[in-house]
Amino acid sequence: MSYELMHGRAGFLWAALFINKHLGEGTLPTDLLLPVVDAVLAGGRAGASDNATCPLMYRWHGTRYWGAANGLAGILQVLLNFPLLKEDMEDVRATLRYMMSNRFPRSGNYPSNEGNPRDKLVQWSHGATGMAITLCKASEMFPNDRELRDAAIEAGEVVWKSGLVKKVGLADGVAGNAYAFLSLYRLTGESIYEERAKAFASFLYRNASGLVAIGHGRGAAGHAYSLFQGLAGTACLWFDLLKPESSRFPGYELSDSNVDRDDLVLFGKAISTPWMPHRDELIDSALVLVGLSQTTSSLLLLLD
């Protein structure tokens, strides 16, 4: 049984949260979702039965991943959005503390999976980026726990030092890494994190075409404009930088409000310069991302 965010029960639960957020609470009733939450918790406890120091652990294809896409960080992120019993919340917190205590001591980065000695990946899928965002969420749920907050900030420092990678997307690229700073900005209110997100976005602006070519090469052009691997994720980042206090990592953090007309106008201004790379593709991506059916010309009329 798969529990992780991308292909498992946690992904189902996040989709349900998203539906209820945007279509109204109770669209998918709680009595339908809580048994799945309980099953995820039970699966994590069973997976951690051989480790007395970690309450929850999961395997995907036999490997105990830690990252946001296929591992602990993503599953815990979803669980933190539900009204858990106190003992369940404490298990989530203790699992995060276990991960914090098993970081790479020299860099502060997080292993991609349990026991992996390679300190290589700094991205949302694996490493410090996903953990920074999840720790920000945990800090909101445990506001008096300074260690969680400090760990979120420390993970952000890892991203700042090593997060200018050779891909553009949310999953394993610079756009996803920039969202760690936006989460920290909302958590702390400190402008340095907004500036760091803008610095990463500026790097993307200047290097997007080359990074897309490096990241996808021949035969994978379909990914070049995708949400998690391509420029659609970059479009989300630029959009969110216009209102960083309302920013959310797509598919990982729940927004406080729906996208409205003013938001679309802001996005249009961000991409209205004729020399913006891949402008038409970004407009199309924006329309898909906010769930609208209008064509590109409709958005352009809106901006006039």
PDB file of C-alpha atoms in Angstrom:
ATOM      1  CA  MET A   1       0.000   0.000   0.000  1.00  0.00           C
ATOM      2  CA  SER A   2       1.336   3.425  -0.987  1.00  0.00           C
ATOM      3  CA  TYR A   3       1.005   6.271   1.492  1.00  0.00           C
ATOM      4  CA  GLU A   4       3.079   9.025  -0.114  1.00  0.00           C
ATOM      5  CA  LEU A   5       1.937  12.300  -1.613  1.00  0.00           C
ATOM      6  CA  MET A   6       2.556  11.740  -5.307  1.00  0.00           C
ATOM      7  CA  HIS A   7       0.947   8.327  -5.729  1.00  0.00           C
ATOM      8  CA  GLY A   8      -0.591   7.283  -2.433  1.00  0.00           C
ATOM      9  CA  ARG A   9      -3.112   7.945   0.296  1.00  0.00           C
ATOM     10  CA  ALA A  10      -1.547  11.244   1.324  1.00  0.00           C
ATOM     11  CA  GLY A  11      -2.091  12.483  -2.220  1.00  0.00           C
ATOM     12  CA  PHE A  12      -5.754  11.500  -2.056  1.00  0.00           C
ATOM     13  CA  LEU A  13      -6.124  13.350   1.234  1.00  0.00           C
ATOM     14  CA  TRP A  14      -4.447  16.482  -0.107  1.00  0.00           C
ATOM     15  CA  ALA A  15      -6.736  16.449  -3.150  1.00  0.00           C
ATOM     16  CA  ALA A  16      -9.722  16.162  -0.807  1.00  0.00           C
ATOM     17  CA  LEU A  17      -8.474  19.128   1.228  1.00  0.00           C
ATOM     18  CA  PHE A  18      -8.083  21.122  -1.978  1.00  0.00           C
ATOM     19  CA  ILE A  19     -11.607  20.272  -3.133  1.00  0.00           C
ATOM     20  CA  ASN A  20     -13.117  21.219   0.214  1.00  0.00           C
ATOM     21  CA  LYS A  21     -11.128  24.441   0.274  1.00  0.00           C
ATOM     22  CA  HIS A  22     -12.340  25.618  -3.097  1.00  0.00           C
ATOM     23  CA  LEU A  23     -15.769  24.000  -3.410  1.00  0.00           C
ATOM     24  CA  GLY A  24     -16.829  24.323   0.204  1.00  0.00           C
ATOM     25  CA  GLU A  25     -16.138  22.479   3.439  1.00  0.00           C
ATOM     26  CA  GLY A  26     -18.002  19.211   3.531  1.00  0.00           C
ATOM     27  CA  THR A  27     -17.963  18.658  -0.224  1.00  0.00           C
ATOM     28  CA  LEU A  28     -16.024  15.555   0.729  1.00  0.00           C
ATOM     29  CA  PRO A  29     -17.318  14.808   4.246  1.00  0.00           C
ATOM     30  CA  THR A  30     -15.056  14.333   7.228  1.00  0.00           C
ATOM     31  CA  ASP A  31     -16.428  10.869   7.949  1.00  0.00           C
ATOM     32  CA  LEU A  32     -15.100   9.831   4.537  1.00  0.00           C
ATOM     33  CA  LEU A  33     -11.624  11.293   5.068  1.00  0.00           C
ATOM     34  CA  LEU A  34     -10.771  10.551   8.694  1.00  0.00           C
ATOM     35  CA  PRO A  35     -10.660   6.757   8.210  1.00  0.00           C
ATOM     36  CA  VAL A  36      -8.026   7.355   5.526  1.00  0.00           C
ATOM     37  CA  VAL A  37      -6.102   9.609   7.925  1.00  0.00           C
ATOM     38  CA  ASP A  38      -6.281   6.855  10.541  1.00  0.00           C
ATOM     39  CA  ALA A  39      -5.032   4.330   7.989  1.00  0.00           C
ATOM     40  CA  VAL A  40      -2.057   6.563   7.133  1.00  0.00           C
ATOM     41  CA  LEU A  41      -1.168   6.893  10.808  1.00  0.00           C
ATOM     42  CA  ALA A  42      -1.544   3.157  11.372  1.00  0.00           C
ATOM     43  CA  GLY A  43       0.623   2.410   8.352  1.00  0.00           C
ATOM     44  CA  GLY A  44       3.304   4.772   9.624  1.00  0.00           C
ATOM     45  CA  ARG A  45       3.342   3.172  13.044  1.00  0.00           C
ATOM     46  CA  ALA A  46       3.613  -0.276  11.525  1.00  0.00           C
ATOM     47  CA  GLY A  47       6.441   0.928   9.291  1.00  0.00           C
ATOM     48  CA  ALA A  48       8.311   2.303  12.301  1.00  0.00           C
ATOM     49  CA  SER A  49       7.835  -0.768  14.488  1.00  0.00           C
ATOM     50  CA  ASP A  50      11.549  -1.577  14.276  1.00  0.00           C
ATOM     51  CA  ASN A  51      12.679   1.946  15.252  1.00  0.00           C
ATOM     52  CA  ALA A  52      11.840   3.009  18.787  1.00  0.00           C
ATOM     53  CA  THR A  53      13.026   6.585  18.191  1.00  0.00           C
ATOM     54  CA  CYS A  54      10.746   7.351  15.217  1.00  0.00           C
ATOM     55  CA  PRO A  55       6.953   6.984  15.620  1.00  0.00           C
ATOM     56  CA  LEU A  56       6.090   7.033  11.897  1.00  0.00           C
ATOM     57  CA  MET A  57       7.878   5.609   8.872  1.00  0.00           C
ATOM     58  CA  TYR A  58       6.782   4.640   5.360  1.00  0.00           C
ATOM     59  CA  ARG A  59       8.221   2.722   2.449  1.00  0.00           C
ATOM     60  CA  TRP A  60       7.774   3.421  -1.236  1.00  0.00           C
ATOM     61  CA  HIS A  61       9.029   0.637  -3.504  1.00  0.00           C
ATOM     62  CA  GLY A  62      10.841  -0.757  -0.496  1.00  0.00           C
ATOM     63  CA  THR A  63      12.758   2.429   0.344  1.00  0.00           C
ATOM     64  CA  ARG A  64      12.117   4.648   3.354  1.00  0.00           C
ATOM     65  CA  TYR A  65      12.058   8.030   1.648  1.00  0.00           C
ATOM     66  CA  TRP A  66      12.202  11.251   3.635  1.00  0.00           C
ATOM     67  CA  GLY A  67      11.319  13.820   0.983  1.00  0.00           C
ATOM     68  CA  ALA A  68       8.172  15.703   0.108  1.00  0.00           C
ATOM     69  CA  ALA A  69       7.242  13.872  -3.075  1.00  0.00           C
ATOM     70  CA  ASN A  70       7.513  10.249  -1.985  1.00  0.00           C
ATOM     71  CA  GLY A  71       8.361  10.267   1.688  1.00  0.00           C
ATOM     72  CA  LEU A  72       7.926  11.435   5.237  1.00  0.00           C
ATOM     73  CA  ALA A  73       7.954  15.198   4.688  1.00  0.00           C
ATOM     74  CA  GLY A  74       5.042  15.078   2.259  1.00  0.00           C
ATOM     75  CA  ILE A  75       2.965  12.688   4.344  1.00  0.00           C
ATOM     76  CA  LEU A  76       3.501  14.721   7.514  1.00  0.00           C
ATOM     77  CA  GLN A  77       2.623  17.917   5.656  1.00  0.00           C
ATOM     78  CA  VAL A  78      -0.761  16.460   4.745  1.00  0.00           C
ATOM     79  CA  LEU A  79      -1.435  15.089   8.227  1.00  0.00           C
ATOM     80  CA  LEU A  80      -0.767  18.518   9.736  1.00  0.00           C
ATOM     81  CA  ASN A  81      -3.777  19.857   7.826  1.00  0.00           C
ATOM     82  CA  PHE A  82      -6.194  17.564   9.671  1.00  0.00           C
ATOM     83  CA  PRO A  83      -7.654  17.844  13.198  1.00  0.00           C
ATOM     84  CA  LEU A  84      -5.594  15.045  14.712  1.00  0.00           C
ATOM     85  CA  LEU A  85      -5.876  13.665  18.212  1.00  0.00           C
ATOM     86  CA  LYS A  86      -3.222  14.948  20.604  1.00  0.00           C
ATOM     87  CA  GLU A  87      -1.332  11.649  20.574  1.00  0.00           C
ATOM     88  CA  ASP A  88      -1.329  11.631  16.773  1.00  0.00           C
ATOM     89  CA  MET A  89      -0.047  15.201  16.623  1.00  0.00           C
ATOM     90  CA  GLU A  90       2.715  14.284  19.034  1.00  0.00           C
ATOM     91  CA  ASP A  91       3.712  11.367  16.815  1.00  0.00           C
ATOM     92  CA  VAL A  92       3.941  13.748  13.856  1.00  0.00           C
ATOM     93  CA  ARG A  93       6.077  16.150  15.874  1.00  0.00           C
ATOM     94  CA  ALA A  94       8.307  13.379  17.215  1.00  0.00           C
ATOM     95  CA  THR A  95       8.856  12.093  13.673  1.00  0.00           C
ATOM     96  CA  LEU A  96       9.942  15.565  12.575  1.00  0.00           C
ATOM     97  CA  ARG A  97      12.299  15.733  15.539  1.00  0.00           C
ATOM     98  CA  TYR A  98      13.753  12.372  14.531  1.00  0.00           C
ATOM     99  CA  MET A  99      14.438  13.749  11.070  1.00  0.00           C
ATOM    100  CA  MET A 100      15.935  16.932  12.511  1.00  0.00           C
ATOM    101  CA  SER A 101      18.279  14.927  14.711  1.00  0.00           C
ATOM    102  CA  ASN A 102      19.451  12.846  11.743  1.00  0.00           C
ATOM    103  CA  ARG A 103      20.312  15.672   9.361  1.00  0.00           C
ATOM    104  CA  PHE A 104      23.721  15.759   7.764  1.00  0.00           C
ATOM    105  CA  PRO A 105      25.713  17.463  10.526  1.00  0.00           C
ATOM    106  CA  ARG A 106      28.040  19.376   8.242  1.00  0.00           C
ATOM    107  CA  SER A 107      25.583  20.849   5.736  1.00  0.00           C
ATOM    108  CA  GLY A 108      22.282  20.701   7.614  1.00  0.00           C
ATOM    109  CA  ASN A 109      20.669  19.037   4.597  1.00  0.00           C
ATOM    110  CA  TYR A 110      18.324  16.060   4.903  1.00  0.00           C
ATOM    111  CA  PRO A 111      18.917  12.579   3.418  1.00  0.00           C
ATOM    112  CA  SER A 112      16.718  11.540   0.525  1.00  0.00           C
ATOM    113  CA  ASN A 113      15.947   8.294   2.349  1.00  0.00           C
ATOM    114  CA  GLU A 114      16.658   6.557   5.631  1.00  0.00           C
ATOM    115  CA  GLY A 115      20.347   5.835   6.102  1.00  0.00           C
ATOM    116  CA  ASN A 116      21.470   7.311   2.782  1.00  0.00           C
ATOM    117  CA  PRO A 117      24.958   8.829   3.288  1.00  0.00           C
ATOM    118  CA  ARG A 118      24.892  10.920   0.093  1.00  0.00           C
ATOM    119  CA  ASP A 119      24.471  14.622   0.803  1.00  0.00           C
ATOM    120  CA  LYS A 120      23.563  15.702  -2.701  1.00  0.00           C
ATOM    121  CA  LEU A 121      19.947  16.719  -3.328  1.00  0.00           C
ATOM    122  CA  VAL A 122      18.523  20.103  -2.352  1.00  0.00           C
ATOM    123  CA  GLN A 123      15.072  20.302  -3.891  1.00  0.00           C
ATOM    124  CA  TRP A 124      11.422  19.933  -2.993  1.00  0.00           C
ATOM    125  CA  SER A 125      11.267  16.233  -3.856  1.00  0.00           C
ATOM    126  CA  HIS A 126      14.281  15.316  -1.724  1.00  0.00           C
ATOM    127  CA  GLY A 127      16.287  17.282   0.785  1.00  0.00           C
ATOM    128  CA  ALA A 128      16.023  20.528   2.707  1.00  0.00           C
ATOM    129  CA  THR A 129      13.455  22.341   0.563  1.00  0.00           C
ATOM    130  CA  GLY A 130      10.484  20.108   1.259  1.00  0.00           C
ATOM    131  CA  MET A 131      11.502  19.856   4.902  1.00  0.00           C
ATOM    132  CA  ALA A 132      11.703  23.645   5.243  1.00  0.00           C
ATOM    133  CA  ILE A 133       8.124  23.998   4.028  1.00  0.00           C
ATOM    134  CA  THR A 134       6.834  21.160   6.208  1.00  0.00           C
ATOM    135  CA  LEU A 135       8.658  22.547   9.242  1.00  0.00           C
ATOM    136  CA  CYS A 136       7.039  25.931   8.595  1.00  0.00           C
ATOM    137  CA  LYS A 137       3.647  24.244   8.685  1.00  0.00           C
ATOM    138  CA  ALA A 138       4.601  22.370  11.851  1.00  0.00           C
ATOM    139  CA  SER A 139       5.735  25.642  13.435  1.00  0.00           C
ATOM    140  CA  GLU A 140       2.285  27.083  12.812  1.00  0.00           C
ATOM    141  CA  MET A 141       0.663  24.072  14.453  1.00  0.00           C
ATOM    142  CA  PHE A 142       3.122  24.094  17.382  1.00  0.00           C
ATOM    143  CA  PRO A 143       3.732  27.835  17.837  1.00  0.00           C
ATOM    144  CA  ASN A 144       5.578  27.403  21.134  1.00  0.00           C
ATOM    145  CA  ASP A 145       8.058  24.876  19.772  1.00  0.00           C
ATOM    146  CA  ARG A 146      11.127  26.972  19.007  1.00  0.00           C
ATOM    147  CA  GLU A 147      13.124  23.972  17.789  1.00  0.00           C
ATOM    148  CA  LEU A 148      10.751  23.402  14.875  1.00  0.00           C
ATOM    149  CA  ARG A 149      10.960  27.057  13.894  1.00  0.00           C
ATOM    150  CA  ASP A 150      14.741  27.082  14.151  1.00  0.00           C
ATOM    151  CA  ALA A 151      14.958  23.906  12.064  1.00  0.00           C
ATOM    152  CA  ALA A 152      12.778  25.498   9.370  1.00  0.00           C
ATOM    153  CA  ILE A 153      15.095  28.512   9.252  1.00  0.00           C
ATOM    154  CA  GLU A 154      18.179  26.284   9.156  1.00  0.00           C
ATOM    155  CA  ALA A 155      16.716  24.270   6.268  1.00  0.00           C
ATOM    156  CA  GLY A 156      16.125  27.554   4.462  1.00  0.00           C
ATOM    157  CA  GLU A 157      19.805  28.392   4.860  1.00  0.00           C
ATOM    158  CA  VAL A 158      20.687  25.117   3.137  1.00  0.00           C
ATOM    159  CA  VAL A 159      18.419  26.060   0.239  1.00  0.00           C
ATOM    160  CA  TRP A 160      19.990  29.522   0.004  1.00  0.00           C
ATOM    161  CA  LYS A 161      23.486  28.054  -0.168  1.00  0.00           C
ATOM    162  CA  SER A 162      22.791  25.134  -2.507  1.00  0.00           C
ATOM    163  CA  GLY A 163      19.411  25.697  -4.143  1.00  0.00           C
ATOM    164  CA  LEU A 164      20.410  27.207  -7.505  1.00  0.00           C
ATOM    165  CA  VAL A 165      20.197  23.882  -9.282  1.00  0.00           C
ATOM    166  CA  LYS A 166      20.087  23.100 -13.000  1.00  0.00           C
ATOM    167  CA  LYS A 167      16.338  22.650 -13.413  1.00  0.00           C
ATOM    168  CA  VAL A 168      13.425  25.089 -13.412  1.00  0.00           C
ATOM    169  CA  GLY A 169      10.502  23.170 -11.961  1.00  0.00           C
ATOM    170  CA  LEU A 170       8.781  22.832  -8.633  1.00  0.00           C
ATOM    171  CA  ALA A 171       9.729  19.224  -7.964  1.00  0.00           C
ATOM    172  CA  ASP A 172      13.479  19.360  -8.419  1.00  0.00           C
ATOM    173  CA  GLY A 173      14.289  22.843  -9.644  1.00  0.00           C
ATOM    174  CA  VAL A 174      14.870  26.448  -8.682  1.00  0.00           C
ATOM    175  CA  ALA A 175      11.180  27.385  -8.662  1.00  0.00           C
ATOM    176  CA  GLY A 176      10.422  24.805  -6.002  1.00  0.00           C
ATOM    177  CA  ASN A 177      13.417  25.892  -3.959  1.00  0.00           C
ATOM    178  CA  ALA A 178      12.245  29.506  -4.007  1.00  0.00           C
ATOM    179  CA  TYR A 179       8.999  28.475  -2.355  1.00  0.00           C
ATOM    180  CA  ALA A 180      10.926  27.507   0.784  1.00  0.00           C
ATOM    181  CA  PHE A 181      11.742  31.202   1.213  1.00  0.00           C
ATOM    182  CA  LEU A 182       8.122  32.222   0.687  1.00  0.00           C
ATOM    183  CA  SER A 183       7.026  29.796   3.404  1.00  0.00           C
ATOM    184  CA  LEU A 184       9.672  31.231   5.721  1.00  0.00           C
ATOM    185  CA  TYR A 185       8.561  34.751   4.846  1.00  0.00           C
ATOM    186  CA  ARG A 186       5.000  33.964   5.891  1.00  0.00           C
ATOM    187  CA  LEU A 187       6.219  32.244   9.062  1.00  0.00           C
ATOM    188  CA  THR A 188       8.662  34.912  10.235  1.00  0.00           C
ATOM    189  CA  GLY A 189       7.563  38.090   8.468  1.00  0.00           C
ATOM    190  CA  GLU A 190      11.233  38.812   7.748  1.00  0.00           C
ATOM    191  CA  SER A 191      11.848  40.542   4.422  1.00  0.00           C
ATOM    192  CA  ILE A 192      15.110  38.681   3.799  1.00  0.00           C
ATOM    193  CA  TYR A 193      13.122  35.629   2.736  1.00  0.00           C
ATOM    194  CA  GLU A 194      11.041  37.585   0.249  1.00  0.00           C
ATOM    195  CA  GLU A 195      14.273  38.995  -1.172  1.00  0.00           C
ATOM    196  CA  ARG A 196      15.801  35.541  -1.435  1.00  0.00           C
ATOM    197  CA  ALA A 197      12.740  34.240  -3.281  1.00  0.00           C
ATOM    198  CA  LYS A 198      13.009  37.182  -5.665  1.00  0.00           C
ATOM    199  CA  ALA A 199      16.699  36.461  -6.184  1.00  0.00           C
ATOM    200  CA  PHE A 200      15.916  32.885  -7.200  1.00  0.00           C
ATOM    201  CA  ALA A 201      13.100  34.116  -9.455  1.00  0.00           C
ATOM    202  CA  SER A 202      15.500  36.580 -11.076  1.00  0.00           C
ATOM    203  CA  PHE A 203      17.933  33.731 -11.703  1.00  0.00           C
ATOM    204  CA  LEU A 204      15.104  31.826 -13.393  1.00  0.00           C
ATOM    205  CA  TYR A 205      14.170  34.845 -15.483  1.00  0.00           C
ATOM    206  CA  ARG A 206      17.708  35.125 -16.833  1.00  0.00           C
ATOM    207  CA  ASN A 207      18.372  31.422 -17.288  1.00  0.00           C
ATOM    208  CA  ALA A 208      15.031  29.693 -17.867  1.00  0.00           C
ATOM    209  CA  SER A 209      15.578  28.776 -21.514  1.00  0.00           C
ATOM    210  CA  GLY A 210      18.961  27.215 -20.873  1.00  0.00           C
ATOM    211  CA  LEU A 211      17.778  25.386 -17.777  1.00  0.00           C
ATOM    212  CA  VAL A 212      14.812  23.906 -19.631  1.00  0.00           C
ATOM    213  CA  ALA A 213      17.180  22.609 -22.304  1.00  0.00           C
ATOM    214  CA  ILE A 214      19.496  21.099 -19.685  1.00  0.00           C
ATOM    215  CA  GLY A 215      16.709  19.608 -17.646  1.00  0.00           C
ATOM    216  CA  HIS A 216      14.771  17.980 -20.454  1.00  0.00           C
ATOM    217  CA  GLY A 217      16.857  17.724 -23.580  1.00  0.00           C
ATOM    218  CA  ARG A 218      15.474  16.013 -26.643  1.00  0.00           C
ATOM    219  CA  GLY A 219      12.432  13.822 -26.432  1.00  0.00           C
ATOM    220  CA  ALA A 220      11.066  15.353 -23.250  1.00  0.00           C
ATOM    221  CA  ALA A 221       9.668  18.638 -24.532  1.00  0.00           C
ATOM    222  CA  GLY A 222       6.283  17.856 -23.003  1.00  0.00           C
ATOM    223  CA  HIS A 223       7.770  18.350 -19.568  1.00  0.00           C
ATOM    224  CA  ALA A 224       9.160  21.783 -20.424  1.00  0.00           C
ATOM    225  CA  TYR A 225       5.851  23.493 -19.610  1.00  0.00           C
ATOM    226  CA  SER A 226       4.555  21.097 -16.973  1.00  0.00           C
ATOM    227  CA  LEU A 227       3.681  22.140 -13.434  1.00  0.00           C
ATOM    228  CA  PHE A 228       6.171  20.138 -11.422  1.00  0.00           C
ATOM    229  CA  GLN A 229       9.002  19.819 -13.933  1.00  0.00           C
ATOM    230  CA  GLY A 230       8.676  22.808 -16.201  1.00  0.00           C
ATOM    231  CA  LEU A 231       7.793  26.441 -16.709  1.00  0.00           C
ATOM    232  CA  ALA A 232       4.256  26.236 -15.356  1.00  0.00           C
ATOM    233  CA  GLY A 233       5.821  25.961 -11.914  1.00  0.00           C
ATOM    234  CA  THR A 234       7.943  29.005 -12.682  1.00  0.00           C
ATOM    235  CA  ALA A 235       4.755  30.832 -13.677  1.00  0.00           C
ATOM    236  CA  CYS A 236       3.291  30.003 -10.270  1.00  0.00           C
ATOM    237  CA  LEU A 237       6.359  31.399  -8.542  1.00  0.00           C
ATOM    238  CA  TRP A 238       6.277  34.691 -10.438  1.00  0.00           C
ATOM    239  CA  PHE A 239       2.568  34.933  -9.743  1.00  0.00           C
ATOM    240  CA  ASP A 240       3.046  34.355  -6.013  1.00  0.00           C
ATOM    241  CA  LEU A 241       5.887  36.858  -5.741  1.00  0.00           C
ATOM    242  CA  LEU A 242       3.399  39.626  -6.483  1.00  0.00           C
ATOM    243  CA  LYS A 243       1.554  38.779  -3.247  1.00  0.00           C
ATOM    244  CA  PRO A 244       4.086  36.810  -1.186  1.00  0.00           C
ATOM    245  CA  GLU A 245       1.928  36.936   1.921  1.00  0.00           C
ATOM    246  CA  SER A 246      -0.642  34.837   0.024  1.00  0.00           C
ATOM    247  CA  SER A 247       1.845  32.515  -1.686  1.00  0.00           C
ATOM    248  CA  ARG A 248       1.468  28.754  -1.475  1.00  0.00           C
ATOM    249  CA  PHE A 249       3.453  25.894  -3.025  1.00  0.00           C
ATOM    250  CA  PRO A 250       1.068  24.401  -5.640  1.00  0.00           C
ATOM    251  CA  GLY A 251      -0.063  20.937  -4.662  1.00  0.00           C
ATOM    252  CA  TYR A 252       1.616  21.137  -1.255  1.00  0.00           C
ATOM    253  CA  GLU A 253       0.322  24.132   0.687  1.00  0.00           C
ATOM    254  CA  LEU A 254      -3.345  25.105   0.846  1.00  0.00           C
ATOM    255  CA  SER A 255      -4.190  28.682  -0.038  1.00  0.00           C
ATOM    256  CA  ASP A 256      -6.281  30.915   2.201  1.00  0.00           C
ATOM    257  CA  SER A 257      -8.443  32.159  -0.638  1.00  0.00           C
ATOM    258  CA  ASN A 258      -9.452  31.490  -4.216  1.00  0.00           C
ATOM    259  CA  VAL A 259      -7.803  33.193  -7.181  1.00  0.00           C
ATOM    260  CA  ASP A 260      -9.858  36.234  -8.178  1.00  0.00           C
ATOM    261  CA  ARG A 261      -9.849  38.828 -10.954  1.00  0.00           C
ATOM    262  CA  ASP A 262      -7.334  41.069  -9.176  1.00  0.00           C
ATOM    263  CA  ASP A 263      -4.943  38.142  -8.881  1.00  0.00           C
ATOM    264  CA  LEU A 264      -5.146  37.546 -12.623  1.00  0.00           C
ATOM    265  CA  VAL A 265      -4.453  41.211 -13.303  1.00  0.00           C
ATOM    266  CA  LEU A 266      -1.366  41.017 -11.091  1.00  0.00           C
ATOM    267  CA  PHE A 267      -0.159  37.953 -12.946  1.00  0.00           C
ATOM    268  CA  GLY A 268      -0.794  39.656 -16.265  1.00  0.00           C
ATOM    269  CA  LYS A 269       1.358  42.594 -15.237  1.00  0.00           C
ATOM    270  CA  ALA A 270       4.144  40.215 -14.289  1.00  0.00           C
ATOM    271  CA  ILE A 271       4.257  38.724 -17.775  1.00  0.00           C
ATOM    272  CA  SER A 272       3.164  41.732 -19.846  1.00  0.00           C
ATOM    273  CA  THR A 273       6.635  42.727 -21.027  1.00  0.00           C
ATOM    274  CA  PRO A 274       7.118  41.587 -24.648  1.00  0.00           C
ATOM    275  CA  TRP A 275      10.570  40.180 -23.941  1.00  0.00           C
ATOM    276  CA  MET A 276       9.395  37.904 -21.127  1.00  0.00           C
ATOM    277  CA  PRO A 277      10.642  34.399 -22.099  1.00  0.00           C
ATOM    278  CA  HIS A 278       7.907  31.935 -23.082  1.00  0.00           C
ATOM    279  CA  ARG A 279       5.225  34.568 -22.404  1.00  0.00           C
ATOM    280  CA  ASP A 280       2.429  32.843 -24.337  1.00  0.00           C
ATOM    281  CA  GLU A 281       3.110  29.499 -22.716  1.00  0.00           C
ATOM    282  CA  LEU A 282       3.093  31.105 -19.269  1.00  0.00           C
ATOM    283  CA  ILE A 283      -0.276  32.732 -19.939  1.00  0.00           C
ATOM    284  CA  ASP A 284      -1.733  29.392 -20.999  1.00  0.00           C
ATOM    285  CA  SER A 285      -0.234  27.772 -17.922  1.00  0.00           C
ATOM    286  CA  ALA A 286      -1.754  30.423 -15.677  1.00  0.00           C
ATOM    287  CA  LEU A 287      -5.207  29.777 -17.083  1.00  0.00           C
ATOM    288  CA  VAL A 288      -4.886  26.071 -16.427  1.00  0.00           C
ATOM    289  CA  LEU A 289      -3.486  26.587 -12.947  1.00  0.00           C
ATOM    290  CA  VAL A 290      -6.370  28.743 -11.735  1.00  0.00           C
ATOM    291  CA  GLY A 291      -8.962  26.430 -13.259  1.00  0.00           C
ATOM    292  CA  LEU A 292     -10.336  28.817 -15.870  1.00  0.00           C
ATOM    293  CA  SER A 293     -11.609  27.889 -19.313  1.00  0.00           C
ATOM    294  CA  GLN A 294     -10.929  31.211 -21.054  1.00  0.00           C
ATOM    295  CA  THR A 295      -8.439  31.424 -23.878  1.00  0.00           C
ATOM    296  CA  THR A 296      -5.272  33.463 -23.899  1.00  0.00           C
ATOM    297  CA  SER A 297      -7.094  36.289 -25.666  1.00  0.00           C
ATOM    298  CA  SER A 298      -9.604  36.468 -22.802  1.00  0.00           C
ATOM    299  CA  LEU A 299      -6.824  37.091 -20.318  1.00  0.00           C
ATOM    300  CA  LEU A 300      -5.305  39.741 -22.555  1.00  0.00           C
ATOM    301  CA  LEU A 301      -8.688  41.501 -22.775  1.00  0.00           C
ATOM    302  CA  LEU A 302      -8.881  41.398 -18.990  1.00  0.00           C
ATOM    303  CA  LEU A 303      -5.543  43.191 -18.780  1.00  0.00           C
ATOM    304  CA  ASP A 304      -6.507  46.029 -21.136  1.00  0.00           C
TER     305      ASP A 304
END
